[in-house]
PDB file of C-alpha atoms and ligand atoms in Angstrom:
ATOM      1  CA  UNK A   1     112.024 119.025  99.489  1.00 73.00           C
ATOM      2  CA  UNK A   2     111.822 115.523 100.753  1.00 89.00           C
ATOM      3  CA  UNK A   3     108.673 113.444  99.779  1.00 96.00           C
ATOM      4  CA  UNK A   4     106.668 112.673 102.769  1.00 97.00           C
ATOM      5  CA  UNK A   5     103.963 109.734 103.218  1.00 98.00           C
ATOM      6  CA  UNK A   6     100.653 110.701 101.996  1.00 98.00           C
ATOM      7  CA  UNK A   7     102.091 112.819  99.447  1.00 98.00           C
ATOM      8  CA  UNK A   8     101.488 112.331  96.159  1.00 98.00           C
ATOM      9  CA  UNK A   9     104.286 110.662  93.933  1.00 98.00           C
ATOM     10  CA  UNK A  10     105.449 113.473  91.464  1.00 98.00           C
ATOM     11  CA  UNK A  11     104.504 112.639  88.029  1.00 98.00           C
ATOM     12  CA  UNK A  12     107.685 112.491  85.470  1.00 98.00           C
ATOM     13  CA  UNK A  13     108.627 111.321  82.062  1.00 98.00           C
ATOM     14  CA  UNK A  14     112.072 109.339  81.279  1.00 98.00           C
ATOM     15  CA  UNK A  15     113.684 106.943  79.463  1.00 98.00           C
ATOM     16  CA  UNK A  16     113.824 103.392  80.443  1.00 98.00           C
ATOM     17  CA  UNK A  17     114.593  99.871  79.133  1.00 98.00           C
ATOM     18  CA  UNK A  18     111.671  98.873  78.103  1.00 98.00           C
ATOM     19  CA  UNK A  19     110.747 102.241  76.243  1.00 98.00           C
ATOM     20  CA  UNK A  20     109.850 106.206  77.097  1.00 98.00           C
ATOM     21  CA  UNK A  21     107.578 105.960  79.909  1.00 98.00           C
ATOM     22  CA  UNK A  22     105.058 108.856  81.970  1.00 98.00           C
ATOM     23  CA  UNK A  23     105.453 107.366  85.354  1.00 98.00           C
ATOM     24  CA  UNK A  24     101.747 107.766  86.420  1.00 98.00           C
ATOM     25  CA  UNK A  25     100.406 106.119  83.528  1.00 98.00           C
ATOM     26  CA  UNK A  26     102.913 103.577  83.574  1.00 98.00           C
ATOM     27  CA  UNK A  27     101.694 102.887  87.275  1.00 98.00           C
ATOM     28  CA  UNK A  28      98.069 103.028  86.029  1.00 98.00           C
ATOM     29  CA  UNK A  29      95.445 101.874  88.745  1.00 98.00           C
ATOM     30  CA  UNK A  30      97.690  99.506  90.816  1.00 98.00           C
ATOM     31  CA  UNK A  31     100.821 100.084  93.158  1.00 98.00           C
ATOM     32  CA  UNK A  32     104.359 100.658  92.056  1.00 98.00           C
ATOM     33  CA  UNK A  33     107.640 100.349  93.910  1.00 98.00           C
ATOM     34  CA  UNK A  34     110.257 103.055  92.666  1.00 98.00           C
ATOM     35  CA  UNK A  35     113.828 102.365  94.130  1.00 98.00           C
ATOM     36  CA  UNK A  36     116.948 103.812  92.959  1.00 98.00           C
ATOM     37  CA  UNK A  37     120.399 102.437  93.343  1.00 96.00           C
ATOM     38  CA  UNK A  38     124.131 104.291  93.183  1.00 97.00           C
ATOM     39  CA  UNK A  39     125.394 103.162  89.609  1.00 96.00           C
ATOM     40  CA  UNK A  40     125.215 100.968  86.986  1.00 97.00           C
ATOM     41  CA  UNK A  41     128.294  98.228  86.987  1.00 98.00           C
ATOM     42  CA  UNK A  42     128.750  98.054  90.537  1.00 97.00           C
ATOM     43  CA  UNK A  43     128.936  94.827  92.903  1.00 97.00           C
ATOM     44  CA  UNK A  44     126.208  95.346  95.145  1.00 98.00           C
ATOM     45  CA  UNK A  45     123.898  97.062  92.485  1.00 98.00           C
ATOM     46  CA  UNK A  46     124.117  93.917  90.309  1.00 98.00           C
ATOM     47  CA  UNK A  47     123.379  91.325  93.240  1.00 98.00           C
ATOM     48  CA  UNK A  48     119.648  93.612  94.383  1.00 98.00           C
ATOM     49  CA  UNK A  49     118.474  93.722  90.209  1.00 98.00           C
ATOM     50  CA  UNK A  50     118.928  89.921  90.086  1.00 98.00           C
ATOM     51  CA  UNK A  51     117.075  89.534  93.376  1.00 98.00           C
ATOM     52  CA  UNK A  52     114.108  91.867  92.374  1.00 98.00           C
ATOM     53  CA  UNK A  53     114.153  90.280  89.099  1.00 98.00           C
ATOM     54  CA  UNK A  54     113.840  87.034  90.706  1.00 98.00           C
ATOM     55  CA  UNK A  55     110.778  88.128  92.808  1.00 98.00           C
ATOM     56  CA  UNK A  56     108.873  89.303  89.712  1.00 98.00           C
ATOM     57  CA  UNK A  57     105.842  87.085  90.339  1.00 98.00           C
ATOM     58  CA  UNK A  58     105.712  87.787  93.859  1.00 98.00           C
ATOM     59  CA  UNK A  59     105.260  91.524  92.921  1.00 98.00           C
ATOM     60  CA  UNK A  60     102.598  90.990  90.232  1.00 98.00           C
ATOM     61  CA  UNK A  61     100.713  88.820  92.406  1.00 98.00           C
ATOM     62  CA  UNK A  62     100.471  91.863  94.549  1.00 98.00           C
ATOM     63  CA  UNK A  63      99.398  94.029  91.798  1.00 98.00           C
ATOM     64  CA  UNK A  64     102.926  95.866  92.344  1.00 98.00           C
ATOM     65  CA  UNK A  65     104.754  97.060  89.299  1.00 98.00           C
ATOM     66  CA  UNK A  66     108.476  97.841  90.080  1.00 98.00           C
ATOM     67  CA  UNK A  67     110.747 100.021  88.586  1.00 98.00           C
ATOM     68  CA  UNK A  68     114.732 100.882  89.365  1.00 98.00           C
ATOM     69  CA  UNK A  69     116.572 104.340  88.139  1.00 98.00           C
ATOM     70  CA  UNK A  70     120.108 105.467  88.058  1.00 95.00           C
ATOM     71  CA  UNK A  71     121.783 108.327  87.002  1.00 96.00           C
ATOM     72  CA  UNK A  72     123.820 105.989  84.300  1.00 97.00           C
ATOM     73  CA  UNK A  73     122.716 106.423  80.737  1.00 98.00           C
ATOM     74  CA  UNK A  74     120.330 104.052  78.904  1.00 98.00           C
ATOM     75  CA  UNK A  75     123.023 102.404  76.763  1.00 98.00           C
ATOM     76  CA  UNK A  76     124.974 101.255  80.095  1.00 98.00           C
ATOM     77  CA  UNK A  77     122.019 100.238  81.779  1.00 98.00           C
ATOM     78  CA  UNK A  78     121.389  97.957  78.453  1.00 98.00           C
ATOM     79  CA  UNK A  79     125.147  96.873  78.718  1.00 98.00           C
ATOM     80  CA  UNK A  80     124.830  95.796  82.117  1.00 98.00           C
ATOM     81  CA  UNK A  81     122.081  93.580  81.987  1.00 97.00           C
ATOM     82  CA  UNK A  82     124.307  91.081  80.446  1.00 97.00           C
ATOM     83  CA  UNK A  83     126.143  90.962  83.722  1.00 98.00           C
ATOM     84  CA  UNK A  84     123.210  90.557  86.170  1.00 98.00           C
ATOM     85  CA  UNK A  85     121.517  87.644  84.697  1.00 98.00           C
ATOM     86  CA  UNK A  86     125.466  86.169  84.550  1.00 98.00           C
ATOM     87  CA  UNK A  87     126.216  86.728  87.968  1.00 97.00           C
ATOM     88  CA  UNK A  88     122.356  86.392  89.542  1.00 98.00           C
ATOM     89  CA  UNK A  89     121.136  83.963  87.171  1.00 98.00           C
ATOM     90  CA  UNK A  90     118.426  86.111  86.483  1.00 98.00           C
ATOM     91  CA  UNK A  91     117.347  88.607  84.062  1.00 98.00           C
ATOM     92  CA  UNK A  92     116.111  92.008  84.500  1.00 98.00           C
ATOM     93  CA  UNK A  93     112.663  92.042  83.411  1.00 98.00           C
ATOM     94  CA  UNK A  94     111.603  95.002  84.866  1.00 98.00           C
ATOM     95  CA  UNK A  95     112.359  98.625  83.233  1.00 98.00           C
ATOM     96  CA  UNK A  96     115.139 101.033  84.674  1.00 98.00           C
ATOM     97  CA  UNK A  97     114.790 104.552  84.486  1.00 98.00           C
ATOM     98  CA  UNK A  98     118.368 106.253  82.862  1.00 98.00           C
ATOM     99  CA  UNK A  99     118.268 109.597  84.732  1.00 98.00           C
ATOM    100  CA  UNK A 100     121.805 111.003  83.450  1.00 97.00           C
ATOM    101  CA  UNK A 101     120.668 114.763  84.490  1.00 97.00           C
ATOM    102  CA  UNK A 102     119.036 113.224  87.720  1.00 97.00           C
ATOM    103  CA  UNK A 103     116.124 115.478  86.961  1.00 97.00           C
ATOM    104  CA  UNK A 104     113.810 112.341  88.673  1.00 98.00           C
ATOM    105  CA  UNK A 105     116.522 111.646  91.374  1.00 97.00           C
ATOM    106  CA  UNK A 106     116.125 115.679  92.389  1.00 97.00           C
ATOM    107  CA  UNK A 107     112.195 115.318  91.887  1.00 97.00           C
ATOM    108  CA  UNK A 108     112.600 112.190  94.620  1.00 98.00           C
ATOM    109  CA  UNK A 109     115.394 113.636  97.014  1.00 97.00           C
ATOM    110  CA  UNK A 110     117.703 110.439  95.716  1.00 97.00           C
ATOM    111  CA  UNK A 111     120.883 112.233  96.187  1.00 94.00           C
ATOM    112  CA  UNK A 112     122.216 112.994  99.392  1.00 95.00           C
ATOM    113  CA  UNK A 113     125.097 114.700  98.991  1.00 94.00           C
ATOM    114  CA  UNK A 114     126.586 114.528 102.326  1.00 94.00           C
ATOM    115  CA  UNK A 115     126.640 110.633 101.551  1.00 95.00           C
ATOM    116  CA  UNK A 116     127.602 111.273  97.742  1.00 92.00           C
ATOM    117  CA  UNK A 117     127.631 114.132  95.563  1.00 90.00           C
ATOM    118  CA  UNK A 118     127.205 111.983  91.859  1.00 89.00           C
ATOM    119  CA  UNK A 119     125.276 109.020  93.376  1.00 92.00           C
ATOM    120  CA  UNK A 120     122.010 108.120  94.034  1.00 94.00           C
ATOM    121  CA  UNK A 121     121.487 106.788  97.452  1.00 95.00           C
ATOM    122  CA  UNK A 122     119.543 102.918  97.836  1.00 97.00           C
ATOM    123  CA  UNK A 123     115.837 105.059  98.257  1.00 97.00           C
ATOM    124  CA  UNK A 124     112.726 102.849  97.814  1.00 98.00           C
ATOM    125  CA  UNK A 125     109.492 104.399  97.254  1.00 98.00           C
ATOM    126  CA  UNK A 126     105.886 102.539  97.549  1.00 98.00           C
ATOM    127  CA  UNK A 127     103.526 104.347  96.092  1.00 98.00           C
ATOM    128  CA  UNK A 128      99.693 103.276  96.033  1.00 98.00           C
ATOM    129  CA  UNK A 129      97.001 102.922  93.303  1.00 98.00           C
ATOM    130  CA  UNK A 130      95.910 106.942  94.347  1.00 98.00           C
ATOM    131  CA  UNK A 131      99.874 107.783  93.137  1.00 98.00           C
ATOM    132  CA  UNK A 132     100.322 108.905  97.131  1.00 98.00           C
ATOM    133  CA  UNK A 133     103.724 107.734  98.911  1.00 98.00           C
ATOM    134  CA  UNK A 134     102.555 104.702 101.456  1.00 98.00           C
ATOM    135  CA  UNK A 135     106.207 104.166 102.337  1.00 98.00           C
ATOM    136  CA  UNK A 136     110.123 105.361 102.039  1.00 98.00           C
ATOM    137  CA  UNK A 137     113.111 103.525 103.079  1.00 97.00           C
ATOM    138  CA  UNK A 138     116.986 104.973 102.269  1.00 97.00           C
ATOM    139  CA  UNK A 139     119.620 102.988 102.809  1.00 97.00           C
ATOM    140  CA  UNK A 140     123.459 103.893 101.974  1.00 97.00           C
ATOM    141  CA  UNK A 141     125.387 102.693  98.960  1.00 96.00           C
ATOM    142  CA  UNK A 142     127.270 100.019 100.754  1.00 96.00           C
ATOM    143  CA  UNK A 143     123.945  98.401 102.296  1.00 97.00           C
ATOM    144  CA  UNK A 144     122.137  96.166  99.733  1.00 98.00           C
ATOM    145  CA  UNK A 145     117.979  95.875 100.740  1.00 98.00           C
ATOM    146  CA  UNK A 146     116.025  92.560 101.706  1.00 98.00           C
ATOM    147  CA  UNK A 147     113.414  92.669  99.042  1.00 98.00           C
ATOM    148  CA  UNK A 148     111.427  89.932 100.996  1.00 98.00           C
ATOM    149  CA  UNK A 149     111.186  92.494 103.887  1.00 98.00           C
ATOM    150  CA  UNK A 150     110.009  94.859 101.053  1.00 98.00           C
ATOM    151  CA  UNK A 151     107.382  92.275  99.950  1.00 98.00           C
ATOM    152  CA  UNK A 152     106.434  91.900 103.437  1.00 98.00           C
ATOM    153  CA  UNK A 153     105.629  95.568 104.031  1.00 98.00           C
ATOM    154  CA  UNK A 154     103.297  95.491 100.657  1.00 98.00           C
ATOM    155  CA  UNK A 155     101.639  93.075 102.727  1.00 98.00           C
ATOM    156  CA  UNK A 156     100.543  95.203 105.651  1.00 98.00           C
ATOM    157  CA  UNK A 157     100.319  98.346 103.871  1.00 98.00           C
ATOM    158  CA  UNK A 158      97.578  96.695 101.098  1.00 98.00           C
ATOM    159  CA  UNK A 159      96.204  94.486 104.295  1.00 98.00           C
ATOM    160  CA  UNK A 160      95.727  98.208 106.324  1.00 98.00           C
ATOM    161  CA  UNK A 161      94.345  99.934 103.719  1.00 97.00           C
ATOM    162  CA  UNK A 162      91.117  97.618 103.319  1.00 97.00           C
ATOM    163  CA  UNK A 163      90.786  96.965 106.793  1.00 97.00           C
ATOM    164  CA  UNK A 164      90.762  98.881 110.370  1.00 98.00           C
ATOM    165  CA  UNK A 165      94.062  97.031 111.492  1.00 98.00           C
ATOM    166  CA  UNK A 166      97.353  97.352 112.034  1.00 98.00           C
ATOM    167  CA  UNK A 167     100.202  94.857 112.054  1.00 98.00           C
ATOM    168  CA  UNK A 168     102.591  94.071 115.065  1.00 98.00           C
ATOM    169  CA  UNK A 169     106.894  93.604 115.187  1.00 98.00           C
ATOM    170  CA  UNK A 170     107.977  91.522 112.599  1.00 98.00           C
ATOM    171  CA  UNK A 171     104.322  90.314 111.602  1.00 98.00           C
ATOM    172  CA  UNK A 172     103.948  87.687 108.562  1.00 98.00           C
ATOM    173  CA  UNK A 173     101.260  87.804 106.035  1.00 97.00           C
ATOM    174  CA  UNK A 174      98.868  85.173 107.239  1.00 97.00           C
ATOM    175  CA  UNK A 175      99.729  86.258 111.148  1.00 98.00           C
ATOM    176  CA  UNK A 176      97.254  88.006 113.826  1.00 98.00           C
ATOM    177  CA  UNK A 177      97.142  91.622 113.300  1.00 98.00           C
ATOM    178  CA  UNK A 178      95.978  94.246 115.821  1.00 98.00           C
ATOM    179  CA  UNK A 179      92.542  95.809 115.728  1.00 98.00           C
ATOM    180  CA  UNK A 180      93.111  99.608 115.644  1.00 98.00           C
ATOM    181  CA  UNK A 181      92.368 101.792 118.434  1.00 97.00           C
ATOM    182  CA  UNK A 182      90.150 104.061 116.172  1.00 97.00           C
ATOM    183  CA  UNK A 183      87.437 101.075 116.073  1.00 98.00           C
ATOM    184  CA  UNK A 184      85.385 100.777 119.312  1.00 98.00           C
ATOM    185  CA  UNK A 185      85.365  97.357 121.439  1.00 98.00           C
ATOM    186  CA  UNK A 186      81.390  97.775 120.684  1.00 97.00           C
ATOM    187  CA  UNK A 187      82.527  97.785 116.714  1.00 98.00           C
ATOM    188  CA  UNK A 188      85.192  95.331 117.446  1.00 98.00           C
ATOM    189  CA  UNK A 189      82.896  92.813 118.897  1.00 97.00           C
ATOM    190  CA  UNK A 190      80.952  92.647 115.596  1.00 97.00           C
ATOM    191  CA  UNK A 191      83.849  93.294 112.872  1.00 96.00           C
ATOM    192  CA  UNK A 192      86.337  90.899 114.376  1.00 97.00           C
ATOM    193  CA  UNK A 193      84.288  88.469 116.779  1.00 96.00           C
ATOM    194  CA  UNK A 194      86.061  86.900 119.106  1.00 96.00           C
ATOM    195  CA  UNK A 195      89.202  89.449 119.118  1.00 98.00           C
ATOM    196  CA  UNK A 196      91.277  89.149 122.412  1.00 98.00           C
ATOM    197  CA  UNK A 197      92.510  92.281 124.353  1.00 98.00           C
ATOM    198  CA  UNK A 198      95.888  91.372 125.976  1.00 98.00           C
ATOM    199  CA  UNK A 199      95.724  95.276 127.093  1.00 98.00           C
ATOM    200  CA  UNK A 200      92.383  97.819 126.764  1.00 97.00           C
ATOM    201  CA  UNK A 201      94.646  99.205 123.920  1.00 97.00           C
ATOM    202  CA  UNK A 202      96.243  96.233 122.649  1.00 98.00           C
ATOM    203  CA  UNK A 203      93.608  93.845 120.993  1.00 98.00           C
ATOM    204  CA  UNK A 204      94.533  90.779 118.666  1.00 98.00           C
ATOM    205  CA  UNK A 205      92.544  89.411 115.814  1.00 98.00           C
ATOM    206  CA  UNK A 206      93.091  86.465 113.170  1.00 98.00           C
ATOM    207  CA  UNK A 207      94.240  88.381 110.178  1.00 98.00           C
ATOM    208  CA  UNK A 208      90.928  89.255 108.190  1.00 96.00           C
ATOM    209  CA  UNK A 209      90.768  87.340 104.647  1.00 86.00           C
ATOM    210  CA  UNK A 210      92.266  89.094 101.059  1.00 63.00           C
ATOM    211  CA  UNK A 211      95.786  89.474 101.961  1.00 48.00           C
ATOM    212  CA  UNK A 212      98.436  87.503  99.718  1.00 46.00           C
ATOM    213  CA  UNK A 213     101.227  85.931 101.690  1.00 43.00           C
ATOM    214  CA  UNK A 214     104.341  85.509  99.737  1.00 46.00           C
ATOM    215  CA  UNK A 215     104.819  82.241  98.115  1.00 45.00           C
ATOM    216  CA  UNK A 216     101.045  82.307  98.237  1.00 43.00           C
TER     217      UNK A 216
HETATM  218  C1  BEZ B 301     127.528  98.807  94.958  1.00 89.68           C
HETATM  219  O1  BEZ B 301     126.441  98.771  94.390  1.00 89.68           O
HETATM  220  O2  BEZ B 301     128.182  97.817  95.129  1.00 89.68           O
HETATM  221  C2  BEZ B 301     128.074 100.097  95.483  1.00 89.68           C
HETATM  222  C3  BEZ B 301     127.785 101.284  94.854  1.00 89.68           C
HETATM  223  C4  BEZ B 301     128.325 102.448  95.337  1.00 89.68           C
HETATM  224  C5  BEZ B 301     129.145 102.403  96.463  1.00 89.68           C
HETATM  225  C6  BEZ B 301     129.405 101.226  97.110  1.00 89.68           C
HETATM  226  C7  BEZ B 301     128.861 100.047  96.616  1.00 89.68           C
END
């Protein structure tokens, strides 16, 4: 069955490149993006590896670890690396999972086989320090993903889980976020003094401090 938000992230052990890993210890207390692509040696594949690689530090600095899988085995995910930093210009220095049985692409409903049969779809999991799914995307093979937009949703989703807000369309770390209807005006008053309410329902507030905006 599909994984739903607020479930919890199904535990698993596999091979990667960086060694044998149990997926909830390798997560241990802080957040972890899982995202799968279709195969290993393929032109779009290569291009979103380089680009992850290449936003390492923005994903530490969010206390993110990261993690790819395909259903290739290890020794072609080892062969391809060669290619990525040639073409990208930058290594992979983050582990991917070999799942030639695609026992931890069934666990995570990564194949969809009206869209392919053999393939792992472009699924991205982001999965908090209490192992529970905060967010899913799934995009098709021939799509490849905006990692910044993927940075950008780490923002909110760490930003909203420490405080009673919620971010608006297209919101940037570091922007005015929206003071969620659960807290009273009475509360609001005191928790975010000086809030404005464009609508009863629709109240704006500078974003409250602690969240990391990229580059930051
Ligand atoms: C790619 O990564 O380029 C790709 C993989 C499968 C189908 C189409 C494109």
């Amino acid at each position: 069955m599909a994984l739903r938000l607020g479930d919890v992230a199904p535990d698993f052990t596999a091979e990667t490149t960086e060694g044998p890993i149990s997926f909830h210890h390798w997560q241990g207390s802080g957040w972890a993006v899982l995202f799968s692509h279709p195969r290993d040696f393929t032109p779009v594949c290569t291009t979103e590896l380089g680009a992850v690689s290449a936003l390492k530090a923005q994903f530490e600095r969010r206390n993110v670890k990261v993690i790819g899988l395909s259903v290739d085995p290890l020794a072609e995910h080892h062969r391809w690396k060669g290619d990525i930093a040639d073409v990208t210009g930058h290594a992979l220095n983050f582990p991917l999972i070999a799942d030639p049985d695609r026992r931890v692409a069934t666990l995570y409903d990564m194949v969809h086989p009206n869209a392919s049969d053999t393939a792992t779809v472009r699924s991205v999991f982001v999965i908090g320090p209490d192992h529970k799914v905060k967010l899913t995307l799934t995009y098709p093979a021939s799509t490849g993903r905006n990692f910044h937009e993927l940075l950008r949703v780490i923002d909110s989703l760490q930003l909203t889980a420490r405080h009673s807000v919620a971010t608006p369309a297209d919101w940037q770390a570091g922007e005015d976020v929206i003071i969620v209807p659960a807290v009273s005006d009475e509360d609001a008053r005191s928790r975010f003094p000086g809030f404005v309410a464009k609508k009863p329902y629709l109240r704006v507030t500078p974003q409250p401090a602690g969240a990391k905006a990229e580059g930051a």
